[in-house]
PDB file of C-alpha atoms and ligand atoms in Angstrom:
ATOM      1  CA  MET A   1      29.765   2.731 -21.422  1.00  0.00           C
ATOM      2  CA  ARG A   2      26.209   3.909 -21.962  1.00  0.00           C
ATOM      3  CA  THR A   3      23.380   1.461 -22.306  1.00  0.00           C
ATOM      4  CA  THR A   4      20.151   2.430 -23.923  1.00  0.00           C
ATOM      5  CA  GLU A   5      19.237  -1.172 -24.782  1.00  0.00           C
ATOM      6  CA  PRO A   6      16.062  -2.197 -22.930  1.00  0.00           C
ATOM      7  CA  LEU A   7      16.267  -5.198 -20.586  1.00  0.00           C
ATOM      8  CA  PRO A   8      14.386  -8.337 -21.704  1.00  0.00           C
ATOM      9  CA  PRO A   9      10.651  -8.639 -20.997  1.00  0.00           C
ATOM     10  CA  ILE A  10       9.861 -10.424 -17.731  1.00  0.00           C
ATOM     11  CA  ALA A  11       8.491 -13.513 -19.509  1.00  0.00           C
ATOM     12  CA  ALA A  12      11.876 -14.046 -21.196  1.00  0.00           C
ATOM     13  CA  ILE A  13      13.924 -14.092 -17.948  1.00  0.00           C
ATOM     14  CA  PRO A  14      14.834 -17.740 -17.134  1.00  0.00           C
ATOM     15  CA  VAL A  15      15.513 -17.203 -13.393  1.00  0.00           C
ATOM     16  CA  ALA A  16      13.785 -14.233 -11.797  1.00  0.00           C
ATOM     17  CA  PRO A  17      16.174 -11.665 -10.295  1.00  0.00           C
ATOM     18  CA  ALA A  18      15.510 -10.643  -6.697  1.00  0.00           C
ATOM     19  CA  LEU A  19      14.167  -7.328  -7.988  1.00  0.00           C
ATOM     20  CA  THR A  20      12.757  -6.773 -11.458  1.00  0.00           C
ATOM     21  CA  ILE A  21      11.537  -3.397 -12.684  1.00  0.00           C
ATOM     22  CA  ARG A  22      10.107  -3.008 -16.179  1.00  0.00           C
ATOM     23  CA  GLY A  23       8.730   0.103 -17.815  1.00  0.00           C
ATOM     24  CA  LEU A  24       8.327   1.926 -14.514  1.00  0.00           C
ATOM     25  CA  SER A  25       6.797   5.354 -15.041  1.00  0.00           C
ATOM     26  CA  LYS A  26       5.624   7.961 -12.576  1.00  0.00           C
ATOM     27  CA  THR A  27       4.149  11.353 -13.236  1.00  0.00           C
ATOM     28  CA  PHE A  28       3.255  14.048 -10.743  1.00  0.00           C
ATOM     29  CA  GLY A  29       0.730  16.286 -12.506  1.00  0.00           C
ATOM     30  CA  ASP A  30       2.272  16.903 -15.910  1.00  0.00           C
ATOM     31  CA  ARG A  31       5.800  16.244 -14.654  1.00  0.00           C
ATOM     32  CA  VAL A  32       7.292  12.947 -15.835  1.00  0.00           C
ATOM     33  CA  VAL A  33       9.645  11.787 -13.075  1.00  0.00           C
ATOM     34  CA  LEU A  34      10.172   8.159 -14.125  1.00  0.00           C
ATOM     35  CA  ASP A  35      10.030   7.437 -17.807  1.00  0.00           C
ATOM     36  CA  GLY A  36      10.007   3.703 -18.495  1.00  0.00           C
ATOM     37  CA  LEU A  37      12.701   2.580 -16.048  1.00  0.00           C
ATOM     38  CA  ASP A  38      14.055  -0.962 -16.471  1.00  0.00           C
ATOM     39  CA  LEU A  39      16.291  -2.413 -13.760  1.00  0.00           C
ATOM     40  CA  ASP A  40      17.198  -5.835 -12.385  1.00  0.00           C
ATOM     41  CA  VAL A  41      19.017  -6.494  -9.113  1.00  0.00           C
ATOM     42  CA  ALA A  42      20.164 -10.061  -8.508  1.00  0.00           C
ATOM     43  CA  ALA A  43      20.195 -11.865  -5.165  1.00  0.00           C
ATOM     44  CA  GLY A  44      23.526 -11.109  -3.524  1.00  0.00           C
ATOM     45  CA  GLU A  45      24.147  -8.019  -5.658  1.00  0.00           C
ATOM     46  CA  LEU A  46      24.647  -4.446  -4.456  1.00  0.00           C
ATOM     47  CA  VAL A  47      23.600  -1.873  -7.041  1.00  0.00           C
ATOM     48  CA  SER A  48      24.192   1.823  -6.432  1.00  0.00           C
ATOM     49  CA  LEU A  49      21.974   4.405  -8.089  1.00  0.00           C
ATOM     50  CA  LEU A  50      23.600   7.721  -8.898  1.00  0.00           C
ATOM     51  CA  GLY A  51      21.985  10.741 -10.485  1.00  0.00           C
ATOM     52  CA  ALA A  52      21.456  14.446 -10.086  1.00  0.00           C
ATOM     53  CA  ASN A  53      18.878  15.884  -7.715  1.00  0.00           C
ATOM     54  CA  GLY A  54      15.449  15.295  -9.167  1.00  0.00           C
ATOM     55  CA  SER A  55      16.462  12.505 -11.538  1.00  0.00           C
ATOM     56  CA  GLY A  56      13.917  10.167  -9.927  1.00  0.00           C
ATOM     57  CA  LYS A  57      16.067   7.922  -7.716  1.00  0.00           C
ATOM     58  CA  SER A  58      13.973   8.166  -4.529  1.00  0.00           C
ATOM     59  CA  THR A  59      10.726   7.953  -6.472  1.00  0.00           C
ATOM     60  CA  ALA A  60      11.920   4.711  -8.061  1.00  0.00           C
ATOM     61  CA  LEU A  61      12.661   3.164  -4.644  1.00  0.00           C
ATOM     62  CA  LYS A  62       9.342   4.421  -3.247  1.00  0.00           C
ATOM     63  CA  CYS A  63       7.476   2.804  -6.139  1.00  0.00           C
ATOM     64  CA  VAL A  64       9.180  -0.517  -5.347  1.00  0.00           C
ATOM     65  CA  VAL A  65       8.332  -0.410  -1.660  1.00  0.00           C
ATOM     66  CA  GLY A  66       4.776   0.871  -2.179  1.00  0.00           C
ATOM     67  CA  LEU A  67       5.203   4.401  -0.836  1.00  0.00           C
ATOM     68  CA  GLU A  68       4.309   5.732  -4.292  1.00  0.00           C
ATOM     69  CA  THR A  69       1.961   4.194  -6.831  1.00  0.00           C
ATOM     70  CA  PRO A  70       3.521   3.808 -10.272  1.00  0.00           C
ATOM     71  CA  SER A  71       1.707   5.412 -13.194  1.00  0.00           C
ATOM     72  CA  ALA A  72       2.765   2.420 -15.313  1.00  0.00           C
ATOM     73  CA  GLY A  73       5.121  -0.514 -15.247  1.00  0.00           C
ATOM     74  CA  VAL A  74       5.780  -3.717 -13.350  1.00  0.00           C
ATOM     75  CA  VAL A  75       7.743  -4.314 -10.145  1.00  0.00           C
ATOM     76  CA  GLN A  76       8.413  -7.865  -9.010  1.00  0.00           C
ATOM     77  CA  ILE A  77      10.342  -9.392  -6.128  1.00  0.00           C
ATOM     78  CA  GLU A  78      11.619 -12.901  -6.865  1.00  0.00           C
ATOM     79  CA  GLY A  79       9.214 -13.063  -9.793  1.00  0.00           C
ATOM     80  CA  ALA A  80       6.082 -12.192  -7.794  1.00  0.00           C
ATOM     81  CA  PRO A  81       4.222  -8.980  -6.936  1.00  0.00           C
ATOM     82  CA  VAL A  82       5.915  -6.937  -4.232  1.00  0.00           C
ATOM     83  CA  GLU A  83       3.594  -7.202  -1.192  1.00  0.00           C
ATOM     84  CA  ARG A  84       5.833  -5.841   1.556  1.00  0.00           C
ATOM     85  CA  ARG A  85       8.801  -7.974   0.485  1.00  0.00           C
ATOM     86  CA  ALA A  86      11.188  -5.070   0.073  1.00  0.00           C
ATOM     87  CA  ALA A  87      12.528  -3.269   3.132  1.00  0.00           C
ATOM     88  CA  MET A  88      13.720   0.323   3.025  1.00  0.00           C
ATOM     89  CA  VAL A  89      16.135   2.426   5.031  1.00  0.00           C
ATOM     90  CA  PHE A  90      16.210   6.198   4.699  1.00  0.00           C
ATOM     91  CA  GLN A  91      18.629   9.063   5.133  1.00  0.00           C
ATOM     92  CA  GLY A  92      16.373  10.375   7.936  1.00  0.00           C
ATOM     93  CA  ILE A  93      16.479   6.917   9.609  1.00  0.00           C
ATOM     94  CA  HIS A  94      12.831   6.982  10.859  1.00  0.00           C
ATOM     95  CA  LEU A  95      13.235   5.176  14.177  1.00  0.00           C
ATOM     96  CA  VAL A  96      11.307   5.955  17.360  1.00  0.00           C
ATOM     97  CA  PRO A  97      13.980   7.635  19.517  1.00  0.00           C
ATOM     98  CA  ARG A  98      12.176   7.141  22.859  1.00  0.00           C
ATOM     99  CA  ARG A  99      11.807   3.400  22.391  1.00  0.00           C
ATOM    100  CA  SER A 100      14.558   0.905  23.000  1.00  0.00           C
ATOM    101  CA  VAL A 101      16.794  -0.248  20.209  1.00  0.00           C
ATOM    102  CA  LEU A 102      15.270  -3.735  20.505  1.00  0.00           C
ATOM    103  CA  ASP A 103      11.699  -2.366  20.238  1.00  0.00           C
ATOM    104  CA  ASN A 104      12.630  -0.554  17.059  1.00  0.00           C
ATOM    105  CA  VAL A 105      14.094  -3.701  15.526  1.00  0.00           C
ATOM    106  CA  CYS A 106      11.057  -5.774  16.574  1.00  0.00           C
ATOM    107  CA  ALA A 107       8.931  -3.276  14.625  1.00  0.00           C
ATOM    108  CA  GLY A 108      10.378  -4.787  11.457  1.00  0.00           C
ATOM    109  CA  ALA A 109       8.363  -7.931  12.206  1.00  0.00           C
ATOM    110  CA  LEU A 110       5.044  -6.144  12.774  1.00  0.00           C
ATOM    111  CA  GLY A 111       3.910  -6.776   9.221  1.00  0.00           C
ATOM    112  CA  ARG A 112       3.809 -10.513   9.817  1.00  0.00           C
ATOM    113  CA  LEU A 113       2.360 -10.534  13.353  1.00  0.00           C
ATOM    114  CA  THR A 114      -1.351 -11.095  13.940  1.00  0.00           C
ATOM    115  CA  TRP A 115      -3.688  -8.296  15.013  1.00  0.00           C
ATOM    116  CA  ARG A 116      -3.360  -9.408  18.660  1.00  0.00           C
ATOM    117  CA  HIS A 117       0.241  -8.290  18.729  1.00  0.00           C
ATOM    118  CA  SER A 118       1.089  -4.645  18.830  1.00  0.00           C
ATOM    119  CA  TRP A 119       3.954  -2.234  19.108  1.00  0.00           C
ATOM    120  CA  SER A 120       4.002  -2.937  22.880  1.00  0.00           C
ATOM    121  CA  THR A 121       7.009  -5.102  23.633  1.00  0.00           C
ATOM    122  CA  TRP A 122       5.120  -7.394  26.032  1.00  0.00           C
ATOM    123  CA  ALA A 123       2.901  -8.408  23.132  1.00  0.00           C
ATOM    124  CA  VAL A 124       5.829  -9.291  20.877  1.00  0.00           C
ATOM    125  CA  PRO A 125       6.428 -13.037  20.963  1.00  0.00           C
ATOM    126  CA  ASN A 126       9.737 -14.316  22.321  1.00  0.00           C
ATOM    127  CA  ASP A 127      10.794 -15.781  19.008  1.00  0.00           C
ATOM    128  CA  VAL A 128      10.472 -12.367  17.380  1.00  0.00           C
ATOM    129  CA  ARG A 129      12.522 -10.778  20.158  1.00  0.00           C
ATOM    130  CA  GLU A 130      15.170 -13.459  19.695  1.00  0.00           C
ATOM    131  CA  GLU A 131      15.202 -12.868  15.955  1.00  0.00           C
ATOM    132  CA  ALA A 132      15.484  -9.111  16.545  1.00  0.00           C
ATOM    133  CA  MET A 133      18.449  -9.742  18.870  1.00  0.00           C
ATOM    134  CA  ALA A 134      20.083 -11.818  16.137  1.00  0.00           C
ATOM    135  CA  CYS A 135      19.519  -8.976  13.656  1.00  0.00           C
ATOM    136  CA  LEU A 136      21.116  -6.557  16.119  1.00  0.00           C
ATOM    137  CA  ALA A 137      24.072  -8.897  16.524  1.00  0.00           C
ATOM    138  CA  ARG A 138      24.336  -8.959  12.720  1.00  0.00           C
ATOM    139  CA  VAL A 139      24.841  -5.177  12.680  1.00  0.00           C
ATOM    140  CA  GLY A 140      27.185  -5.263  15.695  1.00  0.00           C
ATOM    141  CA  LEU A 141      24.827  -3.615  18.198  1.00  0.00           C
ATOM    142  CA  ALA A 142      23.532  -6.449  20.389  1.00  0.00           C
ATOM    143  CA  ASP A 143      25.086  -4.760  23.425  1.00  0.00           C
ATOM    144  CA  ARG A 144      22.904  -1.658  22.850  1.00  0.00           C
ATOM    145  CA  ALA A 145      19.589  -3.556  22.641  1.00  0.00           C
ATOM    146  CA  HIS A 146      18.123  -2.022  25.803  1.00  0.00           C
ATOM    147  CA  ASP A 147      19.373   1.531  25.306  1.00  0.00           C
ATOM    148  CA  ARG A 148      17.039   4.306  24.236  1.00  0.00           C
ATOM    149  CA  THR A 149      17.474   4.620  20.508  1.00  0.00           C
ATOM    150  CA  GLY A 150      17.840   8.400  20.636  1.00  0.00           C
ATOM    151  CA  ARG A 151      21.050   8.000  22.650  1.00  0.00           C
ATOM    152  CA  LEU A 152      22.854   6.265  19.771  1.00  0.00           C
ATOM    153  CA  SER A 153      24.973   8.083  17.198  1.00  0.00           C
ATOM    154  CA  GLY A 154      23.644   8.665  13.687  1.00  0.00           C
ATOM    155  CA  GLY A 155      25.735   5.837  12.283  1.00  0.00           C
ATOM    156  CA  GLN A 156      24.581   3.451  15.004  1.00  0.00           C
ATOM    157  CA  GLN A 157      20.955   4.452  14.396  1.00  0.00           C
ATOM    158  CA  GLN A 158      21.343   3.741  10.714  1.00  0.00           C
ATOM    159  CA  ARG A 159      22.653   0.276  11.636  1.00  0.00           C
ATOM    160  CA  VAL A 160      19.580  -0.203  13.873  1.00  0.00           C
ATOM    161  CA  ALA A 161      17.408   0.757  10.887  1.00  0.00           C
ATOM    162  CA  ILE A 162      19.212  -1.899   8.847  1.00  0.00           C
ATOM    163  CA  ALA A 163      18.628  -4.439  11.643  1.00  0.00           C
ATOM    164  CA  ARG A 164      14.916  -3.532  11.569  1.00  0.00           C
ATOM    165  CA  ALA A 165      14.929  -4.105   7.813  1.00  0.00           C
ATOM    166  CA  LEU A 166      16.588  -7.501   8.362  1.00  0.00           C
ATOM    167  CA  CYS A 167      13.857  -8.361  10.875  1.00  0.00           C
ATOM    168  CA  GLN A 168      11.383  -7.849   8.015  1.00  0.00           C
ATOM    169  CA  ARG A 169      13.040 -10.867   6.315  1.00  0.00           C
ATOM    170  CA  ALA A 170      12.840  -9.079   2.977  1.00  0.00           C
ATOM    171  CA  PRO A 171      14.950 -10.484   0.132  1.00  0.00           C
ATOM    172  CA  VAL A 172      15.431  -6.941  -1.209  1.00  0.00           C
ATOM    173  CA  LEU A 173      16.768  -4.030   0.818  1.00  0.00           C
ATOM    174  CA  LEU A 174      16.430  -0.508  -0.570  1.00  0.00           C
ATOM    175  CA  ALA A 175      18.548   2.253   0.931  1.00  0.00           C
ATOM    176  CA  ASP A 176      17.749   5.873   0.105  1.00  0.00           C
ATOM    177  CA  GLU A 177      20.841   7.981   0.781  1.00  0.00           C
ATOM    178  CA  PRO A 178      21.697   5.825   3.815  1.00  0.00           C
ATOM    179  CA  VAL A 179      24.980   7.612   4.534  1.00  0.00           C
ATOM    180  CA  SER A 180      24.283  11.215   3.510  1.00  0.00           C
ATOM    181  CA  ALA A 181      23.917  12.375   7.116  1.00  0.00           C
ATOM    182  CA  LEU A 182      26.928  10.415   8.419  1.00  0.00           C
ATOM    183  CA  ASP A 183      30.578  11.292   8.911  1.00  0.00           C
ATOM    184  CA  PRO A 184      33.055   9.498   6.635  1.00  0.00           C
ATOM    185  CA  ALA A 185      33.939   6.743   9.137  1.00  0.00           C
ATOM    186  CA  ALA A 186      30.309   5.979   9.963  1.00  0.00           C
ATOM    187  CA  ALA A 187      29.412   6.102   6.262  1.00  0.00           C
ATOM    188  CA  GLU A 188      32.119   3.576   5.495  1.00  0.00           C
ATOM    189  CA  GLN A 189      30.880   1.322   8.297  1.00  0.00           C
ATOM    190  CA  VAL A 190      27.278   1.424   7.043  1.00  0.00           C
ATOM    191  CA  MET A 191      28.336   0.747   3.440  1.00  0.00           C
ATOM    192  CA  THR A 192      30.518  -2.160   4.587  1.00  0.00           C
ATOM    193  CA  LEU A 193      27.509  -3.535   6.456  1.00  0.00           C
ATOM    194  CA  LEU A 194      25.205  -3.178   3.435  1.00  0.00           C
ATOM    195  CA  ARG A 195      27.836  -4.852   1.303  1.00  0.00           C
ATOM    196  CA  SER A 196      28.144  -7.745   3.773  1.00  0.00           C
ATOM    197  CA  LEU A 197      24.385  -8.403   3.563  1.00  0.00           C
ATOM    198  CA  THR A 198      24.857  -9.482  -0.041  1.00  0.00           C
ATOM    199  CA  ASN A 199      26.821 -12.479   1.289  1.00  0.00           C
ATOM    200  CA  ASP A 200      23.526 -13.624   2.831  1.00  0.00           C
ATOM    201  CA  GLY A 201      21.877 -13.443  -0.600  1.00  0.00           C
ATOM    202  CA  ILE A 202      20.085 -10.153  -0.002  1.00  0.00           C
ATOM    203  CA  ALA A 203      19.739  -7.852  -3.022  1.00  0.00           C
ATOM    204  CA  VAL A 204      20.634  -4.273  -2.104  1.00  0.00           C
ATOM    205  CA  ALA A 205      19.814  -1.152  -4.122  1.00  0.00           C
ATOM    206  CA  ALA A 206      21.266   2.033  -2.643  1.00  0.00           C
ATOM    207  CA  VAL A 207      20.795   5.627  -3.748  1.00  0.00           C
ATOM    208  CA  LEU A 208      24.073   7.398  -3.114  1.00  0.00           C
ATOM    209  CA  HIS A 209      25.503  10.856  -3.687  1.00  0.00           C
ATOM    210  CA  GLN A 210      29.068   9.668  -3.103  1.00  0.00           C
ATOM    211  CA  PRO A 211      30.531   8.151  -6.297  1.00  0.00           C
ATOM    212  CA  ASP A 212      33.653   7.000  -4.419  1.00  0.00           C
ATOM    213  CA  LEU A 213      31.621   4.985  -1.930  1.00  0.00           C
ATOM    214  CA  ALA A 214      29.566   3.591  -4.803  1.00  0.00           C
ATOM    215  CA  ARG A 215      32.732   2.491  -6.599  1.00  0.00           C
ATOM    216  CA  ARG A 216      34.196   0.813  -3.550  1.00  0.00           C
ATOM    217  CA  HIS A 217      31.132  -1.043  -2.336  1.00  0.00           C
ATOM    218  CA  SER A 218      28.981  -1.844  -5.374  1.00  0.00           C
ATOM    219  CA  ASP A 219      28.865  -4.701  -7.822  1.00  0.00           C
ATOM    220  CA  ARG A 220      27.227  -2.382 -10.318  1.00  0.00           C
ATOM    221  CA  ILE A 221      26.580   1.331 -10.661  1.00  0.00           C
ATOM    222  CA  VAL A 222      23.530   2.671 -12.437  1.00  0.00           C
ATOM    223  CA  GLY A 223      23.251   6.268 -13.565  1.00  0.00           C
ATOM    224  CA  LEU A 224      19.765   7.761 -13.689  1.00  0.00           C
ATOM    225  CA  MET A 225      18.959  10.760 -15.849  1.00  0.00           C
ATOM    226  CA  HIS A 226      15.470  12.234 -16.358  1.00  0.00           C
ATOM    227  CA  GLY A 227      13.870   9.098 -14.937  1.00  0.00           C
ATOM    228  CA  ARG A 228      15.638   6.684 -17.269  1.00  0.00           C
ATOM    229  CA  ILE A 229      18.793   4.588 -17.058  1.00  0.00           C
ATOM    230  CA  ASP A 230      21.652   6.524 -18.624  1.00  0.00           C
ATOM    231  CA  PHE A 231      24.349   3.937 -17.972  1.00  0.00           C
ATOM    232  CA  THR A 232      24.966   0.751 -16.059  1.00  0.00           C
ATOM    233  CA  GLY A 233      28.336  -0.807 -15.467  1.00  0.00           C
ATOM    234  CA  SER A 234      30.866  -2.246 -13.074  1.00  0.00           C
ATOM    235  CA  PRO A 235      32.630   0.245 -10.794  1.00  0.00           C
ATOM    236  CA  ARG A 236      35.757  -0.132 -12.952  1.00  0.00           C
ATOM    237  CA  ASP A 237      33.858   0.996 -16.055  1.00  0.00           C
ATOM    238  CA  VAL A 238      32.154   3.988 -14.503  1.00  0.00           C
ATOM    239  CA  THR A 239      34.726   6.704 -15.007  1.00  0.00           C
ATOM    240  CA  ASP A 240      34.895  10.173 -13.503  1.00  0.00           C
ATOM    241  CA  ASP A 241      33.998  11.536 -16.958  1.00  0.00           C
ATOM    242  CA  LEU A 242      30.859   9.439 -17.133  1.00  0.00           C
ATOM    243  CA  ILE A 243      29.798  10.561 -13.668  1.00  0.00           C
ATOM    244  CA  GLY A 244      30.634  14.181 -14.516  1.00  0.00           C
ATOM    245  CA  GLN A 245      28.435  13.967 -17.604  1.00  0.00           C
ATOM    246  CA  LEU A 246      25.608  12.421 -15.584  1.00  0.00           C
ATOM    247  CA  TYR A 247      25.493  15.335 -13.182  1.00  0.00           C
ATOM    248  CA  ALA A 248      26.246  18.068 -15.717  1.00  0.00           C
ATOM    249  CA  ALA A 249      23.568  16.983 -18.197  1.00  0.00           C
ATOM    250  CA  ASP A 250      20.891  16.713 -15.533  1.00  0.00           C
ATOM    251  CA  ARG A 251      21.669  20.019 -13.848  1.00  0.00           C
ATOM    252  CA  GLY A 252      18.494  21.953 -13.236  1.00  0.00           C
ATOM    253  CA  ALA A 253      16.212  18.929 -13.212  1.00  0.00           C
ATOM    254  CA  ALA A 254      15.415  19.322  -9.526  1.00  0.00           C
TER     255      ALA A 254
HETATM  256  N1  ATP B   1       4.955  13.560  -4.003  1.00  0.00           N
HETATM  257  C1  ATP B   1       5.437  14.338  -4.970  1.00  0.00           C
HETATM  258  N2  ATP B   1       4.673  15.276  -5.556  1.00  0.00           N
HETATM  259  C2  ATP B   1       5.127  16.049  -6.547  1.00  0.00           C
HETATM  260  N3  ATP B   1       6.398  15.976  -7.020  1.00  0.00           N
HETATM  261  C3  ATP B   1       7.203  15.079  -6.479  1.00  0.00           C
HETATM  262  C4  ATP B   1       6.785  14.210  -5.422  1.00  0.00           C
HETATM  263  N4  ATP B   1       7.813  13.400  -5.087  1.00  0.00           N
HETATM  264  C5  ATP B   1       8.837  13.750  -5.885  1.00  0.00           C
HETATM  265  N5  ATP B   1       8.477  14.749  -6.719  1.00  0.00           N
HETATM  266  C6  ATP B   1       9.313  15.394  -7.726  1.00  0.00           C
HETATM  267  O1  ATP B   1       9.865  14.368  -8.516  1.00  0.00           O
HETATM  268  C7  ATP B   1      11.182  14.709  -8.903  1.00  0.00           C
HETATM  269  C8  ATP B   1      12.097  13.554  -8.544  1.00  0.00           C
HETATM  270  O2  ATP B   1      12.157  13.447  -7.142  1.00  0.00           O
HETATM  271  P1  ATP B   1      13.061  12.336  -6.445  1.00  0.00           P
HETATM  272  O3  ATP B   1      12.966  12.587  -4.979  1.00  0.00           O
HETATM  273  O4  ATP B   1      12.704  11.005  -6.944  1.00  0.00           O
HETATM  274  O5  ATP B   1      14.491  12.725  -6.990  1.00  0.00           O
HETATM  275  P2  ATP B   1      15.912  12.205  -6.551  1.00  0.00           P
HETATM  276  O6  ATP B   1      16.633  11.787  -7.791  1.00  0.00           O
HETATM  277  O7  ATP B   1      15.791  11.193  -5.467  1.00  0.00           O
HETATM  278  O8  ATP B   1      16.539  13.562  -6.024  1.00  0.00           O
HETATM  279  P3  ATP B   1      17.493  13.875  -4.757  1.00  0.00           P
HETATM  280  O9  ATP B   1      18.857  13.421  -5.143  1.00  0.00           O
HETATM  281  O10 ATP B   1      17.389  15.356  -4.625  1.00  0.00           O
HETATM  282  O11 ATP B   1      16.931  13.160  -3.567  1.00  0.00           O
HETATM  283  C9  ATP B   1      11.528  16.009  -8.192  1.00  0.00           C
HETATM  284  O12 ATP B   1      11.378  17.068  -9.088  1.00  0.00           O
HETATM  285  C10 ATP B   1      10.494  16.090  -7.098  1.00  0.00           C
HETATM  286  O13 ATP B   1      10.188  17.418  -6.796  1.00  0.00           O
END
């Protein structure tokens, strides 16, 4: 099922979704990468974004989290401007390997600490360390809190990155190819974890290159083509044909 119908304007939405994107556009030079993207993700929903290389998936997430500045459009979290309220995990994980697992998770709280606190652990208040420990317990790694992060496997490090995102207390978690570098068992574990976060009311948007994982773990799958939504539907409705068309039609966009 293809949907080309635009989503309603923000003013007409009775209860704001966790994440609302309207008319999001991004150009790099004369290249249009996002072309009026509309997307909602509800609290407690996991939405997977599929699309060929270059279709604009990562750019869309970066615009939400503030790593790119949109050329046009509106992004809101719970009906308000974004302001650091979306957390992001990446394929490349982006932890500090020499620091302890707990230090890395505490870093998620840095955005809300005063200038007197710093990356140094002794300056991190006890309540933040306790919260970071709870986030680590949530991802099943409390027993590794004092290990050097670089000693953990890729799948474990991705779970630490998710714990750091939880420590940010963001209602929206964006995951850009979170399992692309992982073996199948670790990928399954990370997707199961992301899925479980929706039970806590977190809205999750994940860019994936694995349609099977998307089908098994998502509430909704969105296909992106040339920076616009090509289709959106439940995993049951997103057929192999539809996915095949998504990748075939966009071939060469990257
Ligand atoms: N900072 C940038 N400057 C110029 N072009 C960029 C920049 N970032 C992204 N692009 C271009 O925008 C297009 C979309 O990139 P994006 O990373 O969003 O695609 P994607 O759908 O996530 O692809 P992939 O699946 O390969 O990660 C690509 O052609 C890319 O080269």
